[in-house]
mmCIF file of C-alpha atoms in Angstrom:
data_model
loop_
_atom_site.group_PDB
_atom_site.id
_atom_site.type_symbol
_atom_site.label_atom_id
_atom_site.label_comp_id
_atom_site.label_asym_id
_atom_site.label_seq_id
_atom_site.Cartn_x
_atom_site.Cartn_y
_atom_site.Cartn_z
ATOM 1 C CA MET W 1 94.982 49.740 42.269
ATOM 2 C CA ASN W 2 94.728 53.032 40.533
ATOM 3 C CA PRO W 3 92.157 55.955 42.067
ATOM 4 C CA PHE W 4 90.538 55.733 39.145
ATOM 5 C CA GLU W 5 89.525 52.433 38.824
ATOM 6 C CA LYS W 6 88.601 51.960 42.590
ATOM 7 C CA ILE W 7 86.374 55.118 41.311
ATOM 8 C CA PHE W 8 84.995 52.784 38.171
ATOM 9 C CA ASN W 9 84.762 49.677 41.020
ATOM 10 C CA TYR W 10 82.725 52.189 43.759
ATOM 11 C CA GLN W 11 80.173 53.301 40.984
ATOM 12 C CA ILE W 12 79.767 49.816 39.424
ATOM 13 C CA ILE W 13 79.190 48.140 43.135
ATOM 14 C CA SER W 14 76.723 50.978 44.318
ATOM 15 C CA LYS W 15 74.833 50.628 40.895
ATOM 16 C CA LEU W 16 74.549 47.308 41.250
ATOM 17 C CA ASP W 17 73.560 47.415 45.201
ATOM 18 C CA ASP W 18 70.301 49.481 43.947
ATOM 19 C CA SER W 19 69.211 47.999 41.409
ATOM 20 C CA GLY W 20 69.277 44.974 44.628
ATOM 21 C CA THR W 21 72.135 42.920 42.715
ATOM 22 C CA PHE W 22 74.991 41.139 44.889
ATOM 23 C CA MET W 23 77.817 39.429 43.219
ATOM 24 C CA VAL W 24 79.207 36.425 45.144
ATOM 25 C CA THR W 25 82.784 34.770 43.927
ATOM 26 C CA SER W 26 83.242 30.965 43.011
ATOM 27 C CA HIS W 27 84.182 29.526 45.691
ATOM 28 C CA GLU W 28 80.389 31.030 47.926
ATOM 29 C CA ARG W 29 78.105 29.757 44.959
ATOM 30 C CA SER W 30 80.386 26.089 46.255
ATOM 31 C CA TRP W 31 79.443 26.173 49.332
ATOM 32 C CA LEU W 32 75.664 27.330 48.836
ATOM 33 C CA LYS W 33 74.696 24.399 46.718
ATOM 34 C CA THR W 34 76.767 21.843 49.003
ATOM 35 C CA MET W 35 75.055 23.585 51.664
ATOM 36 C CA LEU W 36 71.850 22.943 49.106
ATOM 37 C CA SER W 37 72.735 19.079 49.205
ATOM 38 C CA ASP W 38 71.793 19.216 52.717
ATOM 39 C CA VAL W 39 68.606 17.161 53.846
ATOM 40 C CA ALA W 40 68.140 20.554 56.053
ATOM 41 C CA ALA W 41 67.583 21.990 52.607
ATOM 42 C CA GLU W 42 64.374 20.502 52.057
ATOM 43 C CA HIS W 43 62.679 21.954 55.100
ATOM 44 C CA ALA W 44 64.531 25.437 54.892
ATOM 45 C CA PHE W 45 62.713 26.530 51.296
ATOM 46 C CA THR W 46 60.058 25.571 49.446
ATOM 47 C CA PRO W 47 60.105 22.540 46.591
ATOM 48 C CA GLU W 48 59.976 25.690 43.906
ATOM 49 C CA THR W 49 62.598 27.935 45.373
ATOM 50 C CA LEU W 50 64.953 24.689 46.114
ATOM 51 C CA SER W 51 64.830 23.824 42.475
ATOM 52 C CA LYS W 52 65.329 26.937 40.823
ATOM 53 C CA LEU W 53 69.057 27.439 42.732
ATOM 54 C CA ARG W 54 69.631 23.758 42.638
ATOM 55 C CA SER W 55 69.550 24.427 38.662
ATOM 56 C CA MET W 56 70.884 27.675 38.606
ATOM 57 C CA LEU W 57 73.971 26.181 40.530
ATOM 58 C CA GLU W 58 74.085 23.490 38.302
ATOM 59 C CA THR W 59 77.787 24.184 36.951
ATOM 60 C CA ASP W 60 79.140 24.884 39.728
ATOM 61 C CA PRO W 61 81.454 22.263 41.329
ATOM 62 C CA LEU W 62 80.308 20.976 44.828
ATOM 63 C CA LEU W 63 83.048 21.679 47.469
ATOM 64 C CA ARG W 64 85.141 18.473 48.405
ATOM 65 C CA MET W 65 85.281 19.480 52.712
ATOM 66 C CA GLU W 66 86.177 15.230 52.637
ATOM 67 C CA GLU W 67 89.639 16.395 51.655
ATOM 68 C CA ARG W 68 89.991 18.876 54.762
ATOM 69 C CA LEU W 69 87.334 17.327 57.469
ATOM 70 C CA VAL W 70 87.442 14.342 59.577
ATOM 71 C CA GLN W 71 84.775 13.511 62.137
ATOM 72 C CA LYS W 72 85.460 11.945 65.427
ATOM 73 C CA ALA W 73 83.071 10.993 68.027
ATOM 74 C CA ARG W 74 80.396 13.020 66.841
ATOM 75 C CA SER W 75 77.397 13.871 68.847
ATOM 76 C CA LYS W 76 73.375 13.404 67.655
ATOM 77 C CA VAL W 77 72.230 16.234 65.030
ATOM 78 C CA VAL W 78 69.599 18.603 66.794
ATOM 79 C CA HIS W 79 68.541 20.197 64.070
ATOM 80 C CA VAL W 80 68.058 24.482 64.130
ATOM 81 C CA TYR W 81 65.474 24.408 61.910
ATOM 82 C CA HIS W 82 61.706 22.625 62.545
ATOM 83 C CA PRO W 83 59.416 21.765 59.178
ATOM 84 C CA LEU W 84 56.963 23.652 61.264
ATOM 85 C CA LEU W 85 58.579 26.963 61.042
ATOM 86 C CA ARG W 86 57.512 27.875 57.620
ATOM 87 C CA GLN W 87 53.825 27.446 58.498
ATOM 88 C CA LEU W 88 53.841 29.020 62.047
ATOM 89 C CA ARG W 89 55.868 31.594 60.768
ATOM 90 C CA ARG W 90 53.226 32.641 57.633
ATOM 91 C CA SER W 91 50.565 32.568 59.836
ATOM 92 C CA ILE W 92 51.527 34.855 62.447
ATOM 93 C CA MET W 93 52.142 37.237 59.789
ATOM 94 C CA SER W 94 49.265 36.364 58.067
ATOM 95 C CA HIS W 95 46.969 37.495 61.274
ATOM 96 C CA ASN W 96 45.329 34.072 60.713
ATOM 97 C CA GLN W 97 43.399 31.315 62.979
ATOM 98 C CA ILE W 98 44.812 28.323 63.870
ATOM 99 C CA THR W 99 43.525 24.886 64.412
ATOM 100 C CA LEU W 100 46.342 22.568 66.523
ATOM 101 C CA SER W 101 46.618 18.728 67.426
ATOM 102 C CA PHE W 102 49.363 18.656 69.751
ATOM 103 C CA LEU W 103 50.970 16.317 72.718
ATOM 104 C CA ALA W 104 50.325 16.880 76.209
ATOM 105 C CA LYS W 105 52.726 16.089 79.126
ATOM 106 C CA ASP W 106 51.157 12.968 79.697
ATOM 107 C CA GLY W 107 51.134 11.337 75.971
ATOM 108 C CA ASN W 108 46.944 13.015 75.131
ATOM 109 C CA LEU W 109 46.306 13.820 72.575
ATOM 110 C CA ASN W 110 45.363 17.673 72.683
ATOM 111 C CA ALA W 111 42.880 17.478 68.776
ATOM 112 C CA ARG W 112 41.661 20.529 66.683
ATOM 113 C CA GLN W 113 42.611 23.234 69.691
ATOM 114 C CA SER W 114 41.598 26.196 68.279
ATOM 115 C CA GLY W 115 43.746 29.428 69.113
ATOM 116 C CA ILE W 116 45.543 32.700 67.698
ATOM 117 C CA PRO W 117 49.297 32.212 67.226
ATOM 118 C CA TYR W 118 51.188 34.957 68.611
ATOM 119 C CA LYS W 119 55.255 33.761 68.885
ATOM 120 C CA LEU W 120 57.732 31.755 68.246
ATOM 121 C CA GLU W 121 60.688 31.220 71.192
ATOM 122 C CA TYR W 122 64.071 29.528 70.634
ATOM 123 C CA SER W 123 65.201 27.949 73.776
ATOM 124 C CA MET W 124 69.335 28.173 73.717
ATOM 125 C CA VAL W 125 69.386 25.912 76.689
ATOM 126 C CA LYS W 126 66.915 22.607 75.341
ATOM 127 C CA ARG W 127 67.397 23.784 71.354
ATOM 128 C CA GLU W 128 63.775 23.720 71.103
ATOM 129 C CA TRP W 129 61.433 26.163 69.639
ATOM 130 C CA TYR W 130 57.835 27.046 71.110
ATOM 131 C CA LEU W 131 54.796 28.191 69.675
ATOM 132 C CA LEU W 132 53.465 31.079 72.364
ATOM 133 C CA TRP W 133 49.562 30.961 71.432
ATOM 134 C CA PHE W 134 46.486 31.942 72.886
ATOM 135 C CA HIS W 135 43.845 29.543 73.296
ATOM 136 C CA LEU W 136 40.285 30.436 72.543
ATOM 137 C CA SER W 137 38.168 28.826 74.526
ATOM 138 C CA ARG W 138 40.523 28.535 77.556
ATOM 139 C CA ARG W 139 40.737 32.283 76.973
ATOM 140 C CA LYS W 140 44.746 31.850 78.234
ATOM 141 C CA LEU W 141 48.107 32.107 77.084
ATOM 142 C CA LEU W 142 49.548 28.617 76.250
ATOM 143 C CA THR W 143 53.656 27.756 75.079
ATOM 144 C CA THR W 144 54.148 24.407 73.126
ATOM 145 C CA ARG W 145 56.664 22.384 72.182
ATOM 146 C CA LEU W 146 56.883 22.410 68.010
ATOM 147 C CA ASN W 147 57.935 18.763 68.299
ATOM 148 C CA LYS W 148 54.953 18.117 70.540
ATOM 149 C CA ILE W 149 52.199 20.184 67.241
ATOM 150 C CA VAL W 150 50.736 16.911 65.263
ATOM 151 C CA ASP W 151 49.219 18.927 63.228
ATOM 152 C CA VAL W 152 47.716 22.451 61.923
ATOM 153 C CA GLN W 153 45.685 24.256 59.763
ATOM 154 C CA ASP W 154 45.231 27.965 58.711
ATOM 155 C CA MET W 155 41.915 29.897 58.973
ATOM 156 C CA GLU W 156 40.885 33.369 57.818
ATOM 157 C CA LEU W 157 40.401 35.728 61.028
ATOM 158 C CA PRO W 158 38.357 38.986 60.106
ATOM 159 C CA PRO W 159 40.839 42.199 60.949
ATOM 160 C CA THR W 160 39.189 43.537 63.531
ATOM 161 C CA GLN W 161 38.507 40.081 65.845
ATOM 162 C CA HIS W 162 42.235 39.918 64.862
ATOM 163 C CA GLU W 163 42.677 43.489 66.825
ATOM 164 C CA GLN W 164 40.441 42.654 69.716
ATOM 165 C CA LEU W 165 42.569 39.512 70.604
ATOM 166 C CA GLN W 166 45.766 40.803 70.008
ATOM 167 C CA ALA W 167 44.682 43.515 72.588
ATOM 168 C CA SER W 168 43.588 40.280 74.643
ATOM 169 C CA ILE W 169 47.227 38.606 74.174
ATOM 170 C CA ARG W 170 48.705 41.579 74.898
ATOM 171 C CA ARG W 171 47.060 42.556 78.655
ATOM 172 C CA LEU W 172 47.858 39.307 79.618
ATOM 173 C CA ILE W 173 51.427 38.661 78.937
ATOM 174 C CA ASP W 174 51.660 42.183 80.886
ATOM 175 C CA ARG W 175 50.150 40.880 83.911
ATOM 176 C CA ARG W 176 52.402 37.826 83.365
ATOM 177 C CA ALA W 177 55.571 40.499 83.222
ATOM 178 C CA MET W 178 58.423 40.636 85.653
ATOM 179 C CA LYS W 179 60.484 44.050 85.820
ATOM 180 C CA VAL W 180 63.895 44.375 87.494
ATOM 181 C CA ALA W 181 66.244 47.571 87.690
ATOM 182 C CA ILE W 182 69.884 46.357 87.666
ATOM 183 C CA GLU W 183 72.788 48.767 88.856
ATOM 184 C CA VAL W 184 76.354 47.670 87.323
ATOM 185 C CA VAL W 185 79.079 48.230 90.529
ATOM 186 C CA ARG W 186 80.488 51.580 89.417
ATOM 187 C CA GLN W 187 83.781 49.845 89.338
ATOM 188 C CA TYR W 188 82.707 46.999 86.298
ATOM 189 C CA ASN W 189 81.347 49.781 83.849
ATOM 190 C CA GLU W 190 84.231 48.713 81.376
ATOM 191 C CA GLU W 191 82.053 44.825 81.435
ATOM 192 C CA LEU W 192 79.103 46.536 80.338
ATOM 193 C CA SER W 193 78.840 44.994 76.786
ATOM 194 C CA ARG W 194 79.256 41.850 78.843
ATOM 195 C CA ILE W 195 76.398 42.179 81.498
ATOM 196 C CA LEU W 196 74.357 43.214 78.536
ATOM 197 C CA TYR W 197 74.944 40.273 76.201
ATOM 198 C CA ALA W 198 74.020 38.639 79.447
ATOM 199 C CA PHE W 199 70.526 39.350 79.259
ATOM 200 C CA SER W 200 70.374 40.044 75.400
ATOM 201 C CA CYS W 201 66.602 37.798 75.362
ATOM 202 C CA PHE W 202 64.320 40.012 77.126
ATOM 203 C CA ASP W 203 63.547 43.911 77.117
ATOM 204 C CA LYS W 204 65.174 46.179 78.338
ATOM 205 C CA LYS W 205 66.593 49.705 79.018
ATOM 206 C CA VAL W 206 70.049 50.876 79.861
ATOM 207 C CA GLN W 207 69.983 54.258 81.972
ATOM 208 C CA TYR W 208 73.459 56.063 83.072
ATOM 209 C CA ASP W 209 73.580 58.658 85.455
ATOM 210 C CA ALA W 210 76.247 61.265 84.713
ATOM 211 C CA GLU W 211 76.688 62.654 88.293
ATOM 212 C CA THR W 212 77.159 58.775 89.782
ATOM 213 C CA HIS W 213 78.754 57.331 86.529
ATOM 214 C CA ILE W 214 76.335 54.484 87.210
ATOM 215 C CA TYR W 215 74.497 52.599 84.788
ATOM 216 C CA THR W 216 71.500 50.895 85.206
ATOM 217 C CA VAL W 217 69.770 47.852 83.226
ATOM 218 C CA HIS W 218 65.870 48.136 83.573
ATOM 219 C CA LEU W 219 64.841 44.653 82.647
ATOM 220 C CA THR W 220 61.055 43.503 81.727
ATOM 221 C CA PHE W 221 60.212 39.334 81.195
ATOM 222 C CA PRO W 222 58.444 37.148 81.636
ATOM 223 C CA GLY W 223 57.055 35.211 85.121
ATOM 224 C CA GLU W 224 57.934 32.040 84.109
ATOM 225 C CA GLU W 225 61.928 33.210 83.153
ATOM 226 C CA GLN W 226 62.421 34.347 86.633
ATOM 227 C CA GLU W 227 65.055 31.799 87.446
ATOM 228 C CA TYR W 228 67.052 32.073 84.302
ATOM 229 C CA VAL W 229 67.098 35.834 85.356
ATOM 230 C CA LEU W 230 68.422 35.093 88.716
ATOM 231 C CA SER W 231 70.842 32.660 87.254
ATOM 232 C CA LYS W 232 72.382 34.890 85.250
ATOM 233 C CA LEU W 233 72.914 37.517 88.347
ATOM 234 C CA ARG W 234 74.106 34.473 90.595
ATOM 235 C CA PHE W 235 76.603 33.772 87.009
ATOM 236 C CA LEU W 236 77.721 37.507 87.241
ATOM 237 C CA GLY W 237 79.010 37.942 90.934
ATOM 238 C CA LYS W 238 79.210 41.255 92.405
ATOM 239 C CA ARG W 239 78.774 42.784 88.898
ATOM 240 C CA VAL W 240 76.137 43.887 89.089
ATOM 241 C CA ARG W 241 73.265 44.720 92.220
ATOM 242 C CA ILE W 242 69.255 44.343 92.205
ATOM 243 C CA ALA W 243 68.274 47.741 92.806
ATOM 244 C CA GLU W 244 64.511 47.281 92.332
ATOM 245 C CA SER W 245 62.733 43.670 93.129
ATOM 246 C CA ASP W 246 61.488 43.075 96.749
ATOM 247 C CA TYR W 247 61.111 39.277 95.748
ATOM 248 C CA LEU W 248 64.354 39.003 93.196
ATOM 249 C CA LYS W 249 66.529 40.229 96.281
ATOM 250 C CA SER W 250 65.070 37.735 99.313
ATOM 251 C CA ARG W 251 65.787 34.445 96.856
ATOM 252 C CA MET W 252 69.951 36.272 96.167
ATOM 253 C CA LEU W 253 69.781 36.955 99.924
ATOM 254 C CA ASN W 254 68.869 33.172 100.223
ATOM 255 C CA THR W 255 71.115 31.948 98.253
ATOM 256 C CA ALA W 256 74.034 34.105 100.115
ATOM 257 C CA ASN W 257 72.562 32.576 102.829
ATOM 258 C CA MET W 258 73.241 29.275 101.937
ATOM 259 C CA ALA W 259 76.207 29.891 100.379
ATOM 260 C CA LEU W 260 77.626 31.004 104.056
ATOM 261 C CA ASP W 261 76.076 27.727 105.787
ATOM 262 C CA ARG W 262 78.105 25.324 103.618
ATOM 263 C CA TYR W 263 80.891 27.208 102.926
ATOM 264 C CA GLY W 264 81.688 29.551 105.629
ATOM 265 C CA GLN W 265 84.203 29.438 108.273
ATOM 266 C CA SER W 266 83.302 27.578 110.966
ATOM 267 C CA ASP W 267 84.263 28.029 114.678
ATOM 268 C CA PRO W 268 86.755 26.051 115.766
#
């Protein structure tokens, strides 16, 4: 391709980007049509959007993946998407109040509980979605699995009341939060990206000391996540050390002592 053709193509692509238009290949259209034929697509899109996409791709062929892929020893499929995600996300973005009916741990139904939805969280370990919400009558934060929610309804909420409740929620979260400073051992500075990835799901700030060449990661996380943080610290091993947090230091010391008692050299 000569330089003039490159300049012309770049101008076309730039104009398309400015107008919000992007180009797709025939292979990408076939892939999208194949994905839309899956049952999960009915939950991921509204009926109007799904119908429009399928009508636009009506003339495109489906990808024949069965000719290239063979499934063996297939395990039970756990879908990442949940039908309530869209509704709850809109409730959070619209600053609405919700009325929940959900199953408790003992199997009893908690019907028509009023609250304010705050955040949707996904557990990579349990592969489940959770709703963090503020119970209006009990004045406390609750975490409920989406699979336990039987029914949810939206209710409009005055903006001033929503701001007051959001302030109360933030105060409760700050009260429950824990903080820890973790130093990266200098000889493992090259593995900083791996260490940060281990704590990627938490709010963090990284501080670098140019004189000592030491990175310090300041983590803020909910109190109920401390066991998860401890598991990550044990996984990273000698790459890091806890600089600030007496409680986590004592837990790690206890873990080390138990390991020495079990695997340390015994007297002859």
